[in-house]
C-alpha cells in the first residue's frame, strides 16, 4: 500500500487508467515516453491501474505495448478513483492529476492527452521550475 506521502518531495503526474478504457490504452505509450524523457528524482509519472481483479491483464497490456519506463501501480479496489470522484476531481477515465512536491494538487485533467509530446514536456518543465525543482 502507498499514499501520496510516499512521493513527498517529488512532483507526480498521477494518472488513473484501465485496460478496458480505450483512451487510457492510447495514452499509455505517451506517459511512458514522458517518464523516459522527464522522469527523475524530482519527477515521476505514477500511472495507477484501476482494473478490478488480478494484475495479469494490465501487466500483459503494458508488456505488449512496450510500456517499460513506468513503475506498476494498481488499485483493484477502485478506492482511489472513488475518493477522487467524491471530491469532484474525476469524471471518468483517464484522469491525470499534477501533484506538487508538498503533496498538494496543482492541476487536474479529465480525458486523454499527448503526454509524450513537446507541449507536455514543456508543461512539466514549467511546473518543475514553479515548484523550485
mmCIF file of N, CA and C in Angstrom:
data_model
loop_
_atom_site.group_PDB
_atom_site.id
_atom_site.type_symbol
_atom_site.label_atom_id
_atom_site.label_comp_id
_atom_site.label_asym_id
_atom_site.label_seq_id
_atom_site.Cartn_x
_atom_site.Cartn_y
_atom_site.Cartn_z
ATOM 1 N N UNK A 1 0.826 -1.208 0.000
ATOM 2 C CA UNK A 1 0.000 0.000 0.000
ATOM 3 C C UNK A 1 0.863 1.262 0.000
ATOM 4 N N UNK A 2 0.428 2.239 -0.793
ATOM 5 C CA UNK A 2 1.135 3.516 -0.899
ATOM 6 C C UNK A 2 0.136 4.650 -0.810
ATOM 7 N N UNK A 3 0.663 5.817 -0.455
ATOM 8 C CA UNK A 3 -0.118 7.045 -0.486
ATOM 9 C C UNK A 3 0.740 8.115 -1.150
ATOM 10 N N UNK A 4 0.163 9.276 -1.392
ATOM 11 C CA UNK A 4 0.940 10.368 -1.963
ATOM 12 C C UNK A 4 2.083 10.790 -1.051
ATOM 13 N N UNK A 5 1.946 10.526 0.233
ATOM 14 C CA UNK A 5 3.022 10.863 1.169
ATOM 15 C C UNK A 5 4.315 10.125 0.812
ATOM 16 N N UNK A 6 4.197 8.975 0.164
ATOM 17 C CA UNK A 6 5.382 8.220 -0.252
ATOM 18 C C UNK A 6 6.172 8.946 -1.342
ATOM 19 N N UNK A 7 5.541 9.917 -1.991
ATOM 20 C CA UNK A 7 6.192 10.687 -3.052
ATOM 21 C C UNK A 7 6.635 12.071 -2.572
ATOM 22 N N UNK A 8 6.612 12.314 -1.266
ATOM 23 C CA UNK A 8 6.940 13.637 -0.724
ATOM 24 C C UNK A 8 8.282 14.122 -1.272
ATOM 25 N N UNK A 9 8.291 15.373 -1.704
ATOM 26 C CA UNK A 9 9.496 15.963 -2.271
ATOM 27 C C UNK A 9 9.618 15.760 -3.771
ATOM 28 N N UNK A 10 8.681 15.021 -4.363
ATOM 29 C CA UNK A 10 8.713 14.723 -5.790
ATOM 30 C C UNK A 10 7.423 15.242 -6.427
ATOM 31 N N UNK A 11 7.543 15.846 -7.592
ATOM 32 C CA UNK A 11 6.366 16.217 -8.372
ATOM 33 C C UNK A 11 5.876 14.960 -9.073
ATOM 34 N N UNK A 12 4.569 14.719 -8.998
ATOM 35 C CA UNK A 12 3.999 13.483 -9.529
ATOM 36 C C UNK A 12 2.879 13.800 -10.514
ATOM 37 N N UNK A 13 2.956 13.177 -11.671
ATOM 38 C CA UNK A 13 1.847 13.198 -12.612
ATOM 39 C C UNK A 13 1.094 11.894 -12.370
ATOM 40 N N UNK A 14 0.010 11.975 -11.614
ATOM 41 C CA UNK A 14 -0.768 10.806 -11.216
ATOM 42 C C UNK A 14 -1.851 10.560 -12.255
ATOM 43 N N UNK A 15 -1.795 9.387 -12.870
ATOM 44 C CA UNK A 15 -2.735 9.033 -13.929
ATOM 45 C C UNK A 15 -3.477 7.771 -13.525
ATOM 46 N N UNK A 16 -4.806 7.805 -13.634
ATOM 47 C CA UNK A 16 -5.619 6.609 -13.382
ATOM 48 C C UNK A 16 -6.079 6.058 -14.724
ATOM 49 N N UNK A 17 -5.904 4.730 -14.908
ATOM 50 C CA UNK A 17 -6.209 4.116 -16.188
ATOM 51 C C UNK A 17 -6.728 2.694 -15.989
ATOM 52 N N UNK A 18 -7.336 2.161 -17.030
ATOM 53 C CA UNK A 18 -7.819 0.779 -17.020
ATOM 54 C C UNK A 18 -7.632 0.187 -18.415
ATOM 55 N N UNK A 19 -7.477 -1.126 -18.476
ATOM 56 C CA UNK A 19 -7.250 -1.777 -19.773
ATOM 57 C C UNK A 19 -8.483 -1.706 -20.667
ATOM 58 N N UNK A 20 -9.681 -1.612 -20.094
ATOM 59 C CA UNK A 20 -10.908 -1.562 -20.889
ATOM 60 C C UNK A 20 -11.211 -0.157 -21.411
ATOM 61 N N UNK A 21 -10.447 0.833 -20.979
ATOM 62 C CA UNK A 21 -10.644 2.234 -21.365
ATOM 63 C C UNK A 21 -9.786 2.535 -22.600
ATOM 64 N N UNK A 22 -10.411 2.705 -23.749
ATOM 65 C CA UNK A 22 -9.672 2.911 -24.999
ATOM 66 C C UNK A 22 -8.783 4.160 -24.948
ATOM 67 N N UNK A 23 -9.277 5.330 -24.507
ATOM 68 C CA UNK A 23 -8.374 6.486 -24.433
ATOM 69 C C UNK A 23 -7.197 6.251 -23.480
ATOM 70 N N UNK A 24 -7.435 5.501 -22.402
ATOM 71 C CA UNK A 24 -6.341 5.173 -21.471
ATOM 72 C C UNK A 24 -5.272 4.363 -22.188
ATOM 73 N N UNK A 25 -5.718 3.367 -22.921
ATOM 74 C CA UNK A 25 -4.789 2.489 -23.638
ATOM 75 C C UNK A 25 -3.968 3.293 -24.642
ATOM 76 N N UNK A 26 -4.621 4.257 -25.280
ATOM 77 C CA UNK A 26 -3.934 5.051 -26.300
ATOM 78 C C UNK A 26 -2.889 5.990 -25.694
ATOM 79 N N UNK A 27 -3.106 6.482 -24.474
ATOM 80 C CA UNK A 27 -2.155 7.426 -23.908
ATOM 81 C C UNK A 27 -1.027 6.767 -23.107
ATOM 82 N N UNK A 28 -1.113 5.494 -22.827
ATOM 83 C CA UNK A 28 -0.070 4.838 -22.029
ATOM 84 C C UNK A 28 1.320 4.928 -22.662
ATOM 85 N N UNK A 29 1.471 4.705 -23.978
ATOM 86 C CA UNK A 29 2.815 4.873 -24.562
ATOM 87 C C UNK A 29 3.348 6.302 -24.403
ATOM 88 N N UNK A 30 2.459 7.297 -24.454
ATOM 89 C CA UNK A 30 2.895 8.685 -24.287
ATOM 90 C C UNK A 30 3.319 8.949 -22.841
ATOM 91 N N UNK A 31 2.612 8.392 -21.880
ATOM 92 C CA UNK A 31 3.020 8.526 -20.485
ATOM 93 C C UNK A 31 4.372 7.856 -20.262
ATOM 94 N N UNK A 32 4.567 6.722 -20.915
ATOM 95 C CA UNK A 32 5.852 6.024 -20.847
ATOM 96 C C UNK A 32 6.964 6.906 -21.418
ATOM 97 N N UNK A 33 6.683 7.565 -22.545
ATOM 98 C CA UNK A 33 7.669 8.455 -23.173
ATOM 99 C C UNK A 33 7.965 9.656 -22.281
ATOM 100 N N UNK A 34 6.945 10.189 -21.614
ATOM 101 C CA UNK A 34 7.154 11.314 -20.702
ATOM 102 C C UNK A 34 8.044 10.897 -19.532
ATOM 103 N N UNK A 35 7.796 9.720 -18.989
ATOM 104 C CA UNK A 35 8.635 9.230 -17.893
ATOM 105 C C UNK A 35 10.070 9.041 -18.384
ATOM 106 N N UNK A 36 10.231 8.507 -19.590
ATOM 107 C CA UNK A 36 11.573 8.299 -20.141
ATOM 108 C C UNK A 36 12.303 9.630 -20.331
ATOM 109 N N UNK A 37 11.571 10.658 -20.786
ATOM 110 C CA UNK A 37 12.193 11.950 -21.079
ATOM 111 C C UNK A 37 12.402 12.805 -19.835
ATOM 112 N N UNK A 38 11.475 12.741 -18.885
ATOM 113 C CA UNK A 38 11.493 13.694 -17.772
ATOM 114 C C UNK A 38 11.590 13.063 -16.389
ATOM 115 N N UNK A 39 11.448 11.749 -16.300
ATOM 116 C CA UNK A 39 11.496 11.084 -15.000
ATOM 117 C C UNK A 39 12.830 11.317 -14.320
ATOM 118 N N UNK A 40 12.773 11.563 -13.011
ATOM 119 C CA UNK A 40 13.996 11.841 -12.251
ATOM 120 C C UNK A 40 13.687 11.679 -10.771
ATOM 121 N N UNK A 41 14.639 12.014 -9.958
ATOM 122 C CA UNK A 41 14.421 12.010 -8.520
ATOM 123 C C UNK A 41 13.451 13.087 -8.081
ATOM 124 N N UNK A 42 13.159 14.030 -8.988
ATOM 125 C CA UNK A 42 12.239 15.135 -8.676
ATOM 126 C C UNK A 42 10.883 15.003 -9.364
ATOM 127 N N UNK A 43 10.765 14.067 -10.324
ATOM 128 C CA UNK A 43 9.518 13.925 -11.083
ATOM 129 C C UNK A 43 9.269 12.465 -11.432
ATOM 130 N N UNK A 44 7.997 12.053 -11.291
ATOM 131 C CA UNK A 44 7.613 10.701 -11.697
ATOM 132 C C UNK A 44 6.208 10.694 -12.254
ATOM 133 N N UNK A 45 6.022 9.914 -13.314
ATOM 134 C CA UNK A 45 4.689 9.594 -13.795
ATOM 135 C C UNK A 45 4.255 8.363 -12.999
ATOM 136 N N UNK A 46 3.178 8.497 -12.235
ATOM 137 C CA UNK A 46 2.631 7.377 -11.461
ATOM 138 C C UNK A 46 1.299 7.002 -12.087
ATOM 139 N N UNK A 47 1.329 6.023 -12.979
ATOM 140 C CA UNK A 47 0.123 5.552 -13.656
ATOM 141 C C UNK A 47 -0.456 4.404 -12.835
ATOM 142 N N UNK A 48 -1.649 4.619 -12.297
ATOM 143 C CA UNK A 48 -2.285 3.643 -11.416
ATOM 144 C C UNK A 48 -3.391 2.922 -12.175
ATOM 145 N N UNK A 49 -3.228 1.623 -12.310
ATOM 146 C CA UNK A 49 -4.244 0.814 -12.967
ATOM 147 C C UNK A 49 -5.384 0.552 -11.985
ATOM 148 N N UNK A 50 -6.631 0.728 -12.468
ATOM 149 C CA UNK A 50 -7.793 0.534 -11.613
ATOM 150 C C UNK A 50 -8.665 -0.635 -12.072
ATOM 151 N N UNK A 51 -8.107 -1.536 -12.878
ATOM 152 C CA UNK A 51 -8.841 -2.760 -13.226
ATOM 153 C C UNK A 51 -9.106 -3.536 -11.941
ATOM 154 N N UNK A 52 -10.303 -4.063 -11.813
ATOM 155 C CA UNK A 52 -10.573 -4.926 -10.667
ATOM 156 C C UNK A 52 -10.075 -6.328 -11.011
ATOM 157 N N UNK A 53 -9.752 -7.097 -10.004
ATOM 158 C CA UNK A 53 -9.255 -8.451 -10.234
ATOM 159 C C UNK A 53 -7.747 -8.512 -10.190
ATOM 160 N N UNK A 54 -7.210 -9.527 -10.832
ATOM 161 C CA UNK A 54 -5.758 -9.754 -10.779
ATOM 162 C C UNK A 54 -5.016 -8.740 -11.648
ATOM 163 N N UNK A 55 -3.699 -8.758 -11.521
ATOM 164 C CA UNK A 55 -2.874 -7.826 -12.288
ATOM 165 C C UNK A 55 -2.363 -8.428 -13.598
ATOM 166 N N UNK A 56 -2.801 -9.626 -13.958
ATOM 167 C CA UNK A 56 -2.311 -10.285 -15.170
ATOM 168 C C UNK A 56 -2.611 -9.481 -16.436
ATOM 169 N N UNK A 57 -3.847 -9.071 -16.609
ATOM 170 C CA UNK A 57 -4.247 -8.353 -17.825
ATOM 171 C C UNK A 57 -3.538 -7.003 -17.964
ATOM 172 N N UNK A 58 -3.500 -6.165 -16.913
ATOM 173 C CA UNK A 58 -2.793 -4.889 -17.063
ATOM 174 C C UNK A 58 -1.296 -5.067 -17.314
ATOM 175 N N UNK A 59 -0.671 -6.007 -16.634
ATOM 176 C CA UNK A 59 0.756 -6.234 -16.853
ATOM 177 C C UNK A 59 1.018 -6.740 -18.264
ATOM 178 N N UNK A 60 0.157 -7.615 -18.781
ATOM 179 C CA UNK A 60 0.298 -8.105 -20.155
ATOM 180 C C UNK A 60 0.128 -6.958 -21.149
ATOM 181 N N UNK A 61 -0.848 -6.080 -20.902
ATOM 182 C CA UNK A 61 -1.056 -4.920 -21.775
ATOM 183 C C UNK A 61 0.199 -4.064 -21.823
ATOM 184 N N UNK A 62 0.750 -3.729 -20.659
ATOM 185 C CA UNK A 62 1.946 -2.883 -20.610
ATOM 186 C C UNK A 62 3.102 -3.535 -21.355
ATOM 187 N N UNK A 63 3.268 -4.812 -21.179
ATOM 188 C CA UNK A 63 4.335 -5.542 -21.870
ATOM 189 C C UNK A 63 4.113 -5.541 -23.378
ATOM 190 N N UNK A 64 2.883 -5.824 -23.804
ATOM 191 C CA UNK A 64 2.554 -5.886 -25.238
ATOM 192 C C UNK A 64 2.779 -4.547 -25.931
ATOM 193 N N UNK A 65 2.568 -3.436 -25.207
ATOM 194 C CA UNK A 65 2.707 -2.111 -25.804
ATOM 195 C C UNK A 65 4.057 -1.468 -25.518
ATOM 196 N N UNK A 66 4.979 -2.231 -24.938
ATOM 197 C CA UNK A 66 6.328 -1.726 -24.704
ATOM 198 C C UNK A 66 6.412 -0.638 -23.659
ATOM 199 N N UNK A 67 5.455 -0.611 -22.743
ATOM 200 C CA UNK A 67 5.465 0.378 -21.665
ATOM 201 C C UNK A 67 6.397 -0.174 -20.587
ATOM 202 N N UNK A 68 7.627 0.332 -20.597
ATOM 203 C CA UNK A 68 8.665 -0.249 -19.745
ATOM 204 C C UNK A 68 9.334 0.752 -18.814
ATOM 205 N N UNK A 69 8.927 2.009 -18.859
ATOM 206 C CA UNK A 69 9.562 3.030 -18.025
ATOM 207 C C UNK A 69 8.705 3.426 -16.817
ATOM 208 N N UNK A 70 7.488 2.926 -16.769
ATOM 209 C CA UNK A 70 6.587 3.257 -15.670
ATOM 210 C C UNK A 70 6.623 2.178 -14.599
ATOM 211 N N UNK A 71 6.671 2.592 -13.341
ATOM 212 C CA UNK A 71 6.521 1.653 -12.243
ATOM 213 C C UNK A 71 5.068 1.197 -12.236
ATOM 214 N N UNK A 72 4.844 -0.090 -11.987
ATOM 215 C CA UNK A 72 3.470 -0.604 -11.991
ATOM 216 C C UNK A 72 2.802 -0.324 -10.642
ATOM 217 N N UNK A 73 1.711 0.433 -10.700
ATOM 218 C CA UNK A 73 0.884 0.696 -9.527
ATOM 219 C C UNK A 73 -0.527 0.231 -9.856
ATOM 220 N N UNK A 74 -1.197 -0.368 -8.874
ATOM 221 C CA UNK A 74 -2.544 -0.882 -9.106
ATOM 222 C C UNK A 74 -3.424 -0.636 -7.884
ATOM 223 N N UNK A 75 -4.684 -0.285 -8.133
ATOM 224 C CA UNK A 75 -5.688 -0.186 -7.083
ATOM 225 C C UNK A 75 -6.926 -0.948 -7.552
ATOM 226 N N UNK A 76 -6.953 -2.274 -7.349
ATOM 227 C CA UNK A 76 -8.087 -3.069 -7.823
ATOM 228 C C UNK A 76 -9.365 -2.847 -7.025
ATOM 229 N N UNK A 77 -9.297 -2.065 -5.947
ATOM 230 C CA UNK A 77 -10.484 -1.790 -5.131
ATOM 231 C C UNK A 77 -11.271 -0.591 -5.651
ATOM 232 N N UNK A 78 -10.678 0.182 -6.549
ATOM 233 C CA UNK A 78 -11.249 1.438 -7.039
ATOM 234 C C UNK A 78 -11.349 2.500 -5.943
ATOM 235 N N UNK A 79 -10.692 2.276 -4.819
ATOM 236 C CA UNK A 79 -10.747 3.222 -3.704
ATOM 237 C C UNK A 79 -10.229 4.599 -4.072
ATOM 238 N N UNK A 80 -9.094 4.659 -4.766
ATOM 239 C CA UNK A 80 -8.522 5.942 -5.168
ATOM 240 C C UNK A 80 -9.460 6.655 -6.139
ATOM 241 N N UNK A 81 -9.943 5.933 -7.137
ATOM 242 C CA UNK A 81 -10.869 6.507 -8.114
ATOM 243 C C UNK A 81 -12.110 7.059 -7.409
ATOM 244 N N UNK A 82 -12.708 6.259 -6.525
ATOM 245 C CA UNK A 82 -13.936 6.687 -5.847
ATOM 246 C C UNK A 82 -13.690 7.861 -4.911
ATOM 247 N N UNK A 83 -12.555 7.888 -4.244
ATOM 248 C CA UNK A 83 -12.215 9.010 -3.374
ATOM 249 C C UNK A 83 -12.101 10.298 -4.190
ATOM 250 N N UNK A 84 -11.405 10.233 -5.313
ATOM 251 C CA UNK A 84 -11.262 11.413 -6.168
ATOM 252 C C UNK A 84 -12.597 11.828 -6.778
ATOM 253 N N UNK A 85 -13.435 10.847 -7.093
ATOM 254 C CA UNK A 85 -14.758 11.150 -7.657
ATOM 255 C C UNK A 85 -15.615 11.897 -6.633
ATOM 256 N N UNK A 86 -15.575 11.474 -5.374
ATOM 257 C CA UNK A 86 -16.329 12.155 -4.315
ATOM 258 C C UNK A 86 -15.891 13.607 -4.169
ATOM 259 N N UNK A 87 -14.626 13.880 -4.453
ATOM 260 C CA UNK A 87 -14.084 15.235 -4.335
ATOM 261 C C UNK A 87 -14.314 16.067 -5.600
ATOM 262 N N UNK A 88 -14.980 15.476 -6.606
ATOM 263 C CA UNK A 88 -15.273 16.190 -7.837
ATOM 264 C C UNK A 88 -14.091 16.313 -8.782
ATOM 265 N N UNK A 89 -13.075 15.479 -8.600
ATOM 266 C CA UNK A 89 -11.865 15.555 -9.430
ATOM 267 C C UNK A 89 -11.870 14.565 -10.585
ATOM 268 N N UNK A 90 -12.789 13.614 -10.564
ATOM 269 C CA UNK A 90 -12.830 12.568 -11.583
ATOM 270 C C UNK A 90 -14.210 12.523 -12.208
ATOM 271 N N UNK A 91 -14.231 12.569 -13.530
ATOM 272 C CA UNK A 91 -15.480 12.395 -14.262
ATOM 273 C C UNK A 91 -15.534 11.006 -14.891
ATOM 274 N N UNK A 92 -14.394 10.450 -15.189
ATOM 275 C CA UNK A 92 -14.268 9.138 -15.823
ATOM 276 C C UNK A 92 -12.795 8.857 -16.004
ATOM 277 N N UNK A 93 -12.485 7.984 -16.915
ATOM 278 C CA UNK A 93 -11.094 7.630 -17.195
ATOM 279 C C UNK A 93 -10.740 8.009 -18.615
ATOM 280 N N UNK A 94 -9.485 8.333 -18.853
ATOM 281 C CA UNK A 94 -8.417 8.536 -17.893
ATOM 282 C C UNK A 94 -8.558 9.878 -17.178
ATOM 283 N N UNK A 95 -7.908 9.968 -16.059
ATOM 284 C CA UNK A 95 -7.814 11.223 -15.322
ATOM 285 C C UNK A 95 -6.356 11.378 -14.898
ATOM 286 N N UNK A 96 -5.863 12.608 -14.968
ATOM 287 C CA UNK A 96 -4.468 12.879 -14.625
ATOM 288 C C UNK A 96 -4.414 14.082 -13.699
ATOM 289 N N UNK A 97 -3.674 13.928 -12.617
ATOM 290 C CA UNK A 97 -3.518 14.994 -11.630
ATOM 291 C C UNK A 97 -2.035 15.310 -11.478
ATOM 292 N N UNK A 98 -1.713 16.587 -11.438
ATOM 293 C CA UNK A 98 -0.347 17.011 -11.171
ATOM 294 C C UNK A 98 -0.274 17.377 -9.699
ATOM 295 N N UNK A 99 0.579 16.660 -8.968
ATOM 296 C CA UNK A 99 0.713 16.846 -7.528
ATOM 297 C C UNK A 99 2.111 17.382 -7.254
ATOM 298 N N UNK A 100 2.168 18.474 -6.532
ATOM 299 C CA UNK A 100 3.446 19.106 -6.220
ATOM 300 C C UNK A 100 4.231 18.329 -5.180
ATOM 301 N N UNK A 101 5.477 18.697 -4.988
ATOM 302 C CA UNK A 101 6.334 18.003 -4.023
ATOM 303 C C UNK A 101 5.846 18.112 -2.581
ATOM 304 N N UNK A 102 4.929 19.048 -2.325
ATOM 305 C CA UNK A 102 4.349 19.189 -0.991
ATOM 306 C C UNK A 102 3.111 18.316 -0.809
ATOM 307 N N UNK A 103 2.744 17.565 -1.863
ATOM 308 C CA UNK A 103 1.582 16.687 -1.800
ATOM 309 C C UNK A 103 0.280 17.361 -2.141
ATOM 310 N N UNK A 104 0.324 18.630 -2.535
ATOM 311 C CA UNK A 104 -0.885 19.379 -2.872
ATOM 312 C C UNK A 104 -1.177 19.306 -4.368
ATOM 313 N N UNK A 105 -2.448 19.241 -4.693
ATOM 314 C CA UNK A 105 -2.893 19.203 -6.076
ATOM 315 C C UNK A 105 -2.599 20.539 -6.749
ATOM 316 N N UNK A 106 -1.901 20.491 -7.885
ATOM 317 C CA UNK A 106 -1.574 21.706 -8.632
ATOM 318 C C UNK A 106 -2.482 21.860 -9.853
ATOM 319 N N UNK A 107 -2.875 20.731 -10.473
ATOM 320 C CA UNK A 107 -3.713 20.780 -11.667
ATOM 321 C C UNK A 107 -4.342 19.415 -11.875
ATOM 322 N N UNK A 108 -5.436 19.403 -12.612
ATOM 323 C CA UNK A 108 -6.107 18.146 -12.932
ATOM 324 C C UNK A 108 -6.700 18.198 -14.319
ATOM 325 N N UNK A 109 -6.790 17.031 -14.937
ATOM 326 C CA UNK A 109 -7.349 16.942 -16.280
ATOM 327 C C UNK A 109 -8.089 15.626 -16.448
ATOM 328 N N UNK A 110 -9.313 15.706 -16.911
ATOM 329 C CA UNK A 110 -10.068 14.518 -17.263
ATOM 330 C C UNK A 110 -9.959 14.314 -18.767
ATOM 331 N N UNK A 111 -9.693 13.089 -19.179
ATOM 332 C CA UNK A 111 -9.555 12.774 -20.589
ATOM 333 C C UNK A 111 -8.101 12.549 -20.967
ATOM 334 N N UNK A 112 -7.884 12.047 -22.182
ATOM 335 C CA UNK A 112 -6.526 11.719 -22.619
ATOM 336 C C UNK A 112 -5.756 12.952 -23.090
ATOM 337 N N UNK A 113 -4.432 12.810 -23.118
ATOM 338 C CA UNK A 113 -3.555 13.870 -23.622
ATOM 339 C C UNK A 113 -2.332 13.231 -24.261
ATOM 340 N N UNK A 114 -1.650 13.994 -25.085
ATOM 341 C CA UNK A 114 -0.403 13.533 -25.687
ATOM 342 C C UNK A 114 0.738 13.852 -24.730
ATOM 343 N N UNK A 115 0.897 13.033 -23.710
ATOM 344 C CA UNK A 115 1.894 13.271 -22.674
ATOM 345 C C UNK A 115 3.315 13.096 -23.150
ATOM 346 N N UNK A 116 3.511 12.510 -24.318
ATOM 347 C CA UNK A 116 4.855 12.321 -24.845
ATOM 348 C C UNK A 116 5.323 13.450 -25.737
ATOM 349 N N UNK A 117 4.450 14.406 -26.014
ATOM 350 C CA UNK A 117 4.772 15.488 -26.935
ATOM 351 C C UNK A 117 5.532 16.633 -26.292
ATOM 352 N N UNK A 118 5.991 17.540 -27.129
ATOM 353 C CA UNK A 118 6.774 18.690 -26.675
ATOM 354 C C UNK A 118 5.964 19.594 -25.740
ATOM 355 N N UNK A 119 4.665 19.758 -26.004
ATOM 356 C CA UNK A 119 3.837 20.603 -25.139
ATOM 357 C C UNK A 119 3.781 20.042 -23.721
ATOM 358 N N UNK A 120 3.617 18.730 -23.605
ATOM 359 C CA UNK A 120 3.549 18.105 -22.282
ATOM 360 C C UNK A 120 4.883 18.237 -21.555
ATOM 361 N N UNK A 121 5.976 18.011 -22.262
ATOM 362 C CA UNK A 121 7.293 18.147 -21.634
ATOM 363 C C UNK A 121 7.523 19.593 -21.186
ATOM 364 N N UNK A 122 7.088 20.560 -22.020
ATOM 365 C CA UNK A 122 7.200 21.973 -21.649
ATOM 366 C C UNK A 122 6.368 22.292 -20.415
ATOM 367 N N UNK A 123 5.170 21.728 -20.348
ATOM 368 C CA UNK A 123 4.291 21.922 -19.192
ATOM 369 C C UNK A 123 4.940 21.368 -17.931
ATOM 370 N N UNK A 124 5.486 20.161 -18.024
ATOM 371 C CA UNK A 124 6.138 19.541 -16.865
ATOM 372 C C UNK A 124 7.379 20.332 -16.468
ATOM 373 N N UNK A 125 8.176 20.748 -17.443
ATOM 374 C CA UNK A 125 9.373 21.549 -17.141
ATOM 375 C C UNK A 125 8.993 22.848 -16.426
ATOM 376 N N UNK A 126 7.925 23.518 -16.898
ATOM 377 C CA UNK A 126 7.473 24.756 -16.269
ATOM 378 C C UNK A 126 6.971 24.497 -14.847
ATOM 379 N N UNK A 127 6.244 23.390 -14.673
ATOM 380 C CA UNK A 127 5.748 23.058 -13.339
ATOM 381 C C UNK A 127 6.902 22.781 -12.390
ATOM 382 N N UNK A 128 7.889 22.052 -12.851
ATOM 383 C CA UNK A 128 9.051 21.758 -12.002
ATOM 384 C C UNK A 128 9.791 23.037 -11.612
ATOM 385 N N UNK A 129 9.926 23.959 -12.552
ATOM 386 C CA UNK A 129 10.565 25.248 -12.229
ATOM 387 C C UNK A 129 9.727 26.001 -11.200
ATOM 388 N N UNK A 130 8.400 25.950 -11.390
ATOM 389 C CA UNK A 130 7.499 26.626 -10.444
ATOM 390 C C UNK A 130 7.571 26.053 -9.046
ATOM 391 N N UNK A 131 7.854 24.759 -8.959
ATOM 392 C CA UNK A 131 7.975 24.106 -7.655
ATOM 393 C C UNK A 131 9.396 24.221 -7.105
ATOM 394 N N UNK A 132 10.268 24.878 -7.855
ATOM 395 C CA UNK A 132 11.635 25.047 -7.393
ATOM 396 C C UNK A 132 12.508 23.826 -7.604
ATOM 397 N N UNK A 133 12.101 22.962 -8.517
ATOM 398 C CA UNK A 133 12.880 21.741 -8.776
ATOM 399 C C UNK A 133 13.937 21.985 -9.834
#
